[in-house]
PDB file of C-alpha atoms in Angstrom:
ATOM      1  CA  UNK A   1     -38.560  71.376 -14.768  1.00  0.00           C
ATOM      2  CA  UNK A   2     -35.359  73.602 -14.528  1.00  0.00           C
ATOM      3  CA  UNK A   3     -34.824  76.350 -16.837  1.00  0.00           C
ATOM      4  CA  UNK A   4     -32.435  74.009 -19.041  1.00  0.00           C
ATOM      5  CA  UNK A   5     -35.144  71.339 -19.262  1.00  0.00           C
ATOM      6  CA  UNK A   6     -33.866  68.867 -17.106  1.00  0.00           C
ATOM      7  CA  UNK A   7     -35.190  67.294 -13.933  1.00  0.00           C
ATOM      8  CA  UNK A   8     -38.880  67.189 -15.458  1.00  0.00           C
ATOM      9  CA  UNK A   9     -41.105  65.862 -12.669  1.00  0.00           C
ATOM     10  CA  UNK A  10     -44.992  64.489 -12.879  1.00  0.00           C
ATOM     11  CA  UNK A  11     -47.452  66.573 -10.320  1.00  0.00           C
ATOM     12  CA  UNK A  12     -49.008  63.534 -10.051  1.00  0.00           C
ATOM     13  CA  UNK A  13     -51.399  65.003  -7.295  1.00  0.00           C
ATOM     14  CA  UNK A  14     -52.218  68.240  -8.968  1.00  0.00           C
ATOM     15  CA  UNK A  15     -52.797  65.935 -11.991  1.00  0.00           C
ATOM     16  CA  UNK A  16     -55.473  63.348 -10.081  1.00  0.00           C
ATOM     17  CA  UNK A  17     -53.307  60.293 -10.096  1.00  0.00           C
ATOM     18  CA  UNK A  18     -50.879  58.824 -12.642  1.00  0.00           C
ATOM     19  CA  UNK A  19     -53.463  58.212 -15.179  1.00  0.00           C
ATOM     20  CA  UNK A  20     -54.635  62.364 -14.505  1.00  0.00           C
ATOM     21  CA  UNK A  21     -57.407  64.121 -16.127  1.00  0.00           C
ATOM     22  CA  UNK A  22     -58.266  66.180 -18.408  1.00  0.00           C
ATOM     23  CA  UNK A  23     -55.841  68.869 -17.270  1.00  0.00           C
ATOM     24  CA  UNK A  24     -54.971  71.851 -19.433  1.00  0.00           C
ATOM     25  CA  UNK A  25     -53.917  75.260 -19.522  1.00  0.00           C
ATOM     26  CA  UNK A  26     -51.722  75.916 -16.866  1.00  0.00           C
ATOM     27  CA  UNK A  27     -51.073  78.627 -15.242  1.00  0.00           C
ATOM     28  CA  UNK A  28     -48.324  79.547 -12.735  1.00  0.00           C
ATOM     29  CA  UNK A  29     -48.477  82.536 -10.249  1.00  0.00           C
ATOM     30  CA  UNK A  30     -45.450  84.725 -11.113  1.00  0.00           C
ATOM     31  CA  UNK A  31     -44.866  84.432  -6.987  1.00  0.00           C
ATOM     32  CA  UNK A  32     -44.414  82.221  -4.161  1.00  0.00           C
ATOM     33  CA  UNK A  33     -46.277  81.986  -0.839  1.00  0.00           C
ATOM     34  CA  UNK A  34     -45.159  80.305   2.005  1.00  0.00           C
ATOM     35  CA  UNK A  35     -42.601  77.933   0.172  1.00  0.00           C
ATOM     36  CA  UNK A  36     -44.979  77.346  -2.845  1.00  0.00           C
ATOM     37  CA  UNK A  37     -45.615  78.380  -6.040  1.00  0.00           C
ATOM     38  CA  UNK A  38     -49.118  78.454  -7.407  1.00  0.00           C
ATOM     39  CA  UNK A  39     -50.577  77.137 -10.163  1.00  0.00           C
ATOM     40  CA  UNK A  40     -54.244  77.748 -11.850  1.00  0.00           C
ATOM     41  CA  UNK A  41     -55.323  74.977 -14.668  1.00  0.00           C
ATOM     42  CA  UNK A  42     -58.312  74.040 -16.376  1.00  0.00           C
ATOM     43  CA  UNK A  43     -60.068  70.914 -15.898  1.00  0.00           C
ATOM     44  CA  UNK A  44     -62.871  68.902 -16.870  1.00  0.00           C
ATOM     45  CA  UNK A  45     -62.833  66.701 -13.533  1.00  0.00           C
ATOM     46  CA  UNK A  46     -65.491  66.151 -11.682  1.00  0.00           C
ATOM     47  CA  UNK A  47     -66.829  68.816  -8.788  1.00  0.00           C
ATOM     48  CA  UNK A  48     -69.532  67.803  -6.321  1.00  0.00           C
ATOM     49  CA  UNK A  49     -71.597  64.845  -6.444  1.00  0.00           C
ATOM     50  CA  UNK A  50     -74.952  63.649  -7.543  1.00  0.00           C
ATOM     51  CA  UNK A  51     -76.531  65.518  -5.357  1.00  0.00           C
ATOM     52  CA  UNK A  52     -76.181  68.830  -6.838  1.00  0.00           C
ATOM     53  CA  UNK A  53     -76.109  67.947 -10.127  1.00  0.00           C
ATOM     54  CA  UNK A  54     -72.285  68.191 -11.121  1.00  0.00           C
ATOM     55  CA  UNK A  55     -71.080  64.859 -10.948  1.00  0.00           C
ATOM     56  CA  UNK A  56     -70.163  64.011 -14.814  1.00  0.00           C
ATOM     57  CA  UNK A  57     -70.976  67.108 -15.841  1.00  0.00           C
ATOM     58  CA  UNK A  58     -67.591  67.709 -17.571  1.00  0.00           C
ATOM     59  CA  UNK A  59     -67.895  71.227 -17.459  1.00  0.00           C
ATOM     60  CA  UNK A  60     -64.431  73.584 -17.882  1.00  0.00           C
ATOM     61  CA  UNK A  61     -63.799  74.981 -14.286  1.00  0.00           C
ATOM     62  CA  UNK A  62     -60.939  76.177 -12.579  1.00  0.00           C
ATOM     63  CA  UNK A  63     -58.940  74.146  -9.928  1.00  0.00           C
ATOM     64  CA  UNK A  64     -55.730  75.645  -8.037  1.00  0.00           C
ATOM     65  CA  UNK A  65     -52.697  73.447  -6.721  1.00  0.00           C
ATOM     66  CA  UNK A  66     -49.725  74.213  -4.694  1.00  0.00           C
ATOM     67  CA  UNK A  67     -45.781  73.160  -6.074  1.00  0.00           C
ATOM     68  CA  UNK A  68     -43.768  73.226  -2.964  1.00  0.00           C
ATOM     69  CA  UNK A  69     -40.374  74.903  -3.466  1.00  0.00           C
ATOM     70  CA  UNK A  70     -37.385  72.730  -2.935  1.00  0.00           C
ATOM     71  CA  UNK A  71     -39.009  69.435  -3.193  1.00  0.00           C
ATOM     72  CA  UNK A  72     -36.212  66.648  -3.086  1.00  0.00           C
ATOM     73  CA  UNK A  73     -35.100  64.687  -6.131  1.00  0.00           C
ATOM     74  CA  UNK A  74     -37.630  62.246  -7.161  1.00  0.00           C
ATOM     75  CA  UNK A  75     -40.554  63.777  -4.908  1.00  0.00           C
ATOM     76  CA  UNK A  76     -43.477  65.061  -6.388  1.00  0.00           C
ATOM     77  CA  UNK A  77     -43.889  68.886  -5.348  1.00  0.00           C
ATOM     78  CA  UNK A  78     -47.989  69.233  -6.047  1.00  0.00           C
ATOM     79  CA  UNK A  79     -50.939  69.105  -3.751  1.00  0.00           C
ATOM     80  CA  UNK A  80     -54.081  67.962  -3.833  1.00  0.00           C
ATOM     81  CA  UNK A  81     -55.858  70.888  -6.012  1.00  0.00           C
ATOM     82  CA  UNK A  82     -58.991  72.716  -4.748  1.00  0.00           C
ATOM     83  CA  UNK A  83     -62.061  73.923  -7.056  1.00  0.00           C
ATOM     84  CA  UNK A  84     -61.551  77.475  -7.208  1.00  0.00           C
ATOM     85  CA  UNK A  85     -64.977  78.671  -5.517  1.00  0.00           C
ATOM     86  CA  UNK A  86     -67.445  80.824  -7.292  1.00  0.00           C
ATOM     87  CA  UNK A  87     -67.412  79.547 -10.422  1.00  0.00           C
ATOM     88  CA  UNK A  88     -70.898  78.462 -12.291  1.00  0.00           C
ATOM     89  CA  UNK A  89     -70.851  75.077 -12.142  1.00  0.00           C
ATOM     90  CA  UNK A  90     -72.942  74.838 -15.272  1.00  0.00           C
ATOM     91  CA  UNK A  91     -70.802  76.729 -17.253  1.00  0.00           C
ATOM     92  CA  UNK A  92     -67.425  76.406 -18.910  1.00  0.00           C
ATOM     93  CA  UNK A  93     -64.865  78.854 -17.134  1.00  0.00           C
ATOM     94  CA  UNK A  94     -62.267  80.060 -19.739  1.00  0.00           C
ATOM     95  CA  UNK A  95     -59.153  80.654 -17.403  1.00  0.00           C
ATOM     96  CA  UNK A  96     -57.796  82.164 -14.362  1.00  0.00           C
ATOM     97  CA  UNK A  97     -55.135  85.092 -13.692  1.00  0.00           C
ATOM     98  CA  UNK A  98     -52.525  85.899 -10.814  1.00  0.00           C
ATOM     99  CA  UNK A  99     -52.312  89.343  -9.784  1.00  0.00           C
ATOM    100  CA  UNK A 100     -50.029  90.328  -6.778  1.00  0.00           C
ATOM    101  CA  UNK A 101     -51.524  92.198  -3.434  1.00  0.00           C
ATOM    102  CA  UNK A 102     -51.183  96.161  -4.267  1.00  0.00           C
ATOM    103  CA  UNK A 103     -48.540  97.648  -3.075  1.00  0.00           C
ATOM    104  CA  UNK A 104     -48.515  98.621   1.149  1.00  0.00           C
ATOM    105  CA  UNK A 105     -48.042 102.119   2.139  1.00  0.00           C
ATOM    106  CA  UNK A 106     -45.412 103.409   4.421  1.00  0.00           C
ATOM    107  CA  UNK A 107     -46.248 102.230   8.186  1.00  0.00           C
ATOM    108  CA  UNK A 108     -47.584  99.053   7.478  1.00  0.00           C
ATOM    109  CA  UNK A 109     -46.548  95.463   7.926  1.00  0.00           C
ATOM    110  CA  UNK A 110     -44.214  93.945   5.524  1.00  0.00           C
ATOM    111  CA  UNK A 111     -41.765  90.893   4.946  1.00  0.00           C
ATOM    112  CA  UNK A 112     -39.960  91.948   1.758  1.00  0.00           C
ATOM    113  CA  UNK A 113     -39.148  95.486  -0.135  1.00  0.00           C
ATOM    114  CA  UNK A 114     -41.207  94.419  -3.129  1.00  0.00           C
ATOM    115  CA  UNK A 115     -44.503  94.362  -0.773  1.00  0.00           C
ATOM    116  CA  UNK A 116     -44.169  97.979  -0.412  1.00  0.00           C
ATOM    117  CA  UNK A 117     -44.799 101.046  -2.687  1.00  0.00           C
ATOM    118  CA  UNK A 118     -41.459 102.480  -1.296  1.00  0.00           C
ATOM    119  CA  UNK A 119     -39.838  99.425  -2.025  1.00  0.00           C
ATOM    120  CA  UNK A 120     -38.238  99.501   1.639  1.00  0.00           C
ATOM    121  CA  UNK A 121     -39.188  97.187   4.138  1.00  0.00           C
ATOM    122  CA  UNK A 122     -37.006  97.800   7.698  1.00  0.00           C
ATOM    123  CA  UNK A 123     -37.531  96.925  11.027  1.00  0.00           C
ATOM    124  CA  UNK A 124     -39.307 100.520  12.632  1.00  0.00           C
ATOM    125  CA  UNK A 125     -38.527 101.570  16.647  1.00  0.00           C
ATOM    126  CA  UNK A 126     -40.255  98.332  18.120  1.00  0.00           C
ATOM    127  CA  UNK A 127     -38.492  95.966  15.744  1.00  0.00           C
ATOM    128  CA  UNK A 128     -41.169  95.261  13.470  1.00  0.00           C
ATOM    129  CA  UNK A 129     -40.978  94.941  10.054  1.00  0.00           C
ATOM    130  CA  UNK A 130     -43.056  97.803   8.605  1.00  0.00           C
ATOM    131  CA  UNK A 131     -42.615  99.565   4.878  1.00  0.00           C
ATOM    132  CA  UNK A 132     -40.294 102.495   5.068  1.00  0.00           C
ATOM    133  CA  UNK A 133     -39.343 105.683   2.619  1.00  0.00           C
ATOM    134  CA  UNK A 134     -35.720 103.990   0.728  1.00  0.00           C
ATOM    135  CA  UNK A 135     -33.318 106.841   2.086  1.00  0.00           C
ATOM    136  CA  UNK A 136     -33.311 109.553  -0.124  1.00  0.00           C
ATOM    137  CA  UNK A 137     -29.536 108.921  -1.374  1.00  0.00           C
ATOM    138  CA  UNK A 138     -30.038 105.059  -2.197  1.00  0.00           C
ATOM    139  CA  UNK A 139     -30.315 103.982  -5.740  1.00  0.00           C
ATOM    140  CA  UNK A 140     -32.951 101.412  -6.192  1.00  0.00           C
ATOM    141  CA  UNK A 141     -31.371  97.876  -7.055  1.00  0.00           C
ATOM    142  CA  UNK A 142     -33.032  95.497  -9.874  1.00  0.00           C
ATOM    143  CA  UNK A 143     -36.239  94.109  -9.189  1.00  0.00           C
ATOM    144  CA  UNK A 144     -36.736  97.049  -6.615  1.00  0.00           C
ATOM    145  CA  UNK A 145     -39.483  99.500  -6.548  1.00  0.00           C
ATOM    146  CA  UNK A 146     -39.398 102.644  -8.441  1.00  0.00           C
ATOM    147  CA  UNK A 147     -41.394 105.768  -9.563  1.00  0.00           C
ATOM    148  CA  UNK A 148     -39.064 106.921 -12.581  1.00  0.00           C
ATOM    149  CA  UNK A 149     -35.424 105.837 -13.747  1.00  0.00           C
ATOM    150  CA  UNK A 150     -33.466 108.065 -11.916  1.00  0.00           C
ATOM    151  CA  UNK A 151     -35.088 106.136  -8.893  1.00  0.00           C
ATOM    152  CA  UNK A 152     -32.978 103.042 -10.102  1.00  0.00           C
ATOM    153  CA  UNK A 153     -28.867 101.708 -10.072  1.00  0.00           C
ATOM    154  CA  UNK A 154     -26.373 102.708 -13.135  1.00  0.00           C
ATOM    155  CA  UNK A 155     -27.603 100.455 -15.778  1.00  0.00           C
ATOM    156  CA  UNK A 156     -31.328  99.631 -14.771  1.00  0.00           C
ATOM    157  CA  UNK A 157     -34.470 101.130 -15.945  1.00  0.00           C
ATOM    158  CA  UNK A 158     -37.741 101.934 -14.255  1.00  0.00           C
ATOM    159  CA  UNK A 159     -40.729  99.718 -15.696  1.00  0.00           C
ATOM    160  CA  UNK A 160     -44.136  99.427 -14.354  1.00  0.00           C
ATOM    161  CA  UNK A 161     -42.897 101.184 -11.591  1.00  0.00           C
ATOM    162  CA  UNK A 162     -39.806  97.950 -10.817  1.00  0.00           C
ATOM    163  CA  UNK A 163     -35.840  98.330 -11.766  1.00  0.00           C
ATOM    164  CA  UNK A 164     -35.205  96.226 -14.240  1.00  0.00           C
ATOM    165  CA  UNK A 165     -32.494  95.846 -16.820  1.00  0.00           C
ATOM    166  CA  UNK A 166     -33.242  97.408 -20.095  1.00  0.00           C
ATOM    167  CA  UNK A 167     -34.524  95.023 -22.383  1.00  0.00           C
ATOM    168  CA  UNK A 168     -32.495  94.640 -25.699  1.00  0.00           C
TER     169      UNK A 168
END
């Protein structure tokens, strides 16, 4: 769905079908990967077979899906989901939460700013991308990296350590 509420699709294969499951509590990652966004939900589906003991269990557990960016009008942008390993299949799991990579130090490998705990990601002597020190006399633009305020652009504030506008 866009941010106005139009062009609400179905994940029809996140959702098991166009009858679905019992899918709830979604939960998207507040990044994308690859050309996806991510999404955690709980389910009640079944995980394994008879063998093990799961099948019709209807036990809570969490399953993960990818949303492809850009899908076309009309196309539904889910995946198959996977089980989210580790969980106890004979218990109900309560939810799952994103958390981003930490930060990379100076010197290593990067593909955006935002990776880094600089905030700088540019190409070092053999062309490769690698996280930098911002030059000392560059303000920090929004959504940037930062260690106080001063770090950031006329009109943006430093909080939890990214340039943001102040809230109001």
């Amino acid at each position: 769905m866009n941010r106005d509420g139009g062009d609400v699709r179905r994940l029809t294969a996140a959702s098991g079908g166009p009858t679905g499951v019992d899918n709830f509590q979604p939960r998207f990652s507040p990044f994308t990967a690859g050309g996806y966004y991510w999404l955690s939900f709980l389910s009640r589906r079944d995980y394994g077979n008879a063998s093990v003991g799961t099948r019709g269990s209807g036990f809570q557990q969490i399953w993960v899906t990818a949303v492809r960016v850009g899908a076309g009008a009309g196309e539904d942008p889910s995946s198959v989901p996977y089980w989210l390993p580790g969980q106890n299949t004979t218990s109900r799991n309560i939810s799952a939460y994103w958390a981003p990579r930490p930060c990379r130090p100076d010197g290593e490998g990067c593909s955006v700013g935002s990776e880094c705990c600089g905030g700088d990601c540019r190409p070092d002597a053999g062309g490769a991308l690698v996280c930098s020190p911002p030059p000392p006399e560059r303000c920090r633009m929004a959504n940037e990296t930062c260690t106080t305020s001063a770090d950031c652009c006329d009109g943006l504030e430093c909080l939890a350590n990214v340039c943001v506008r102040a809230p109001e």
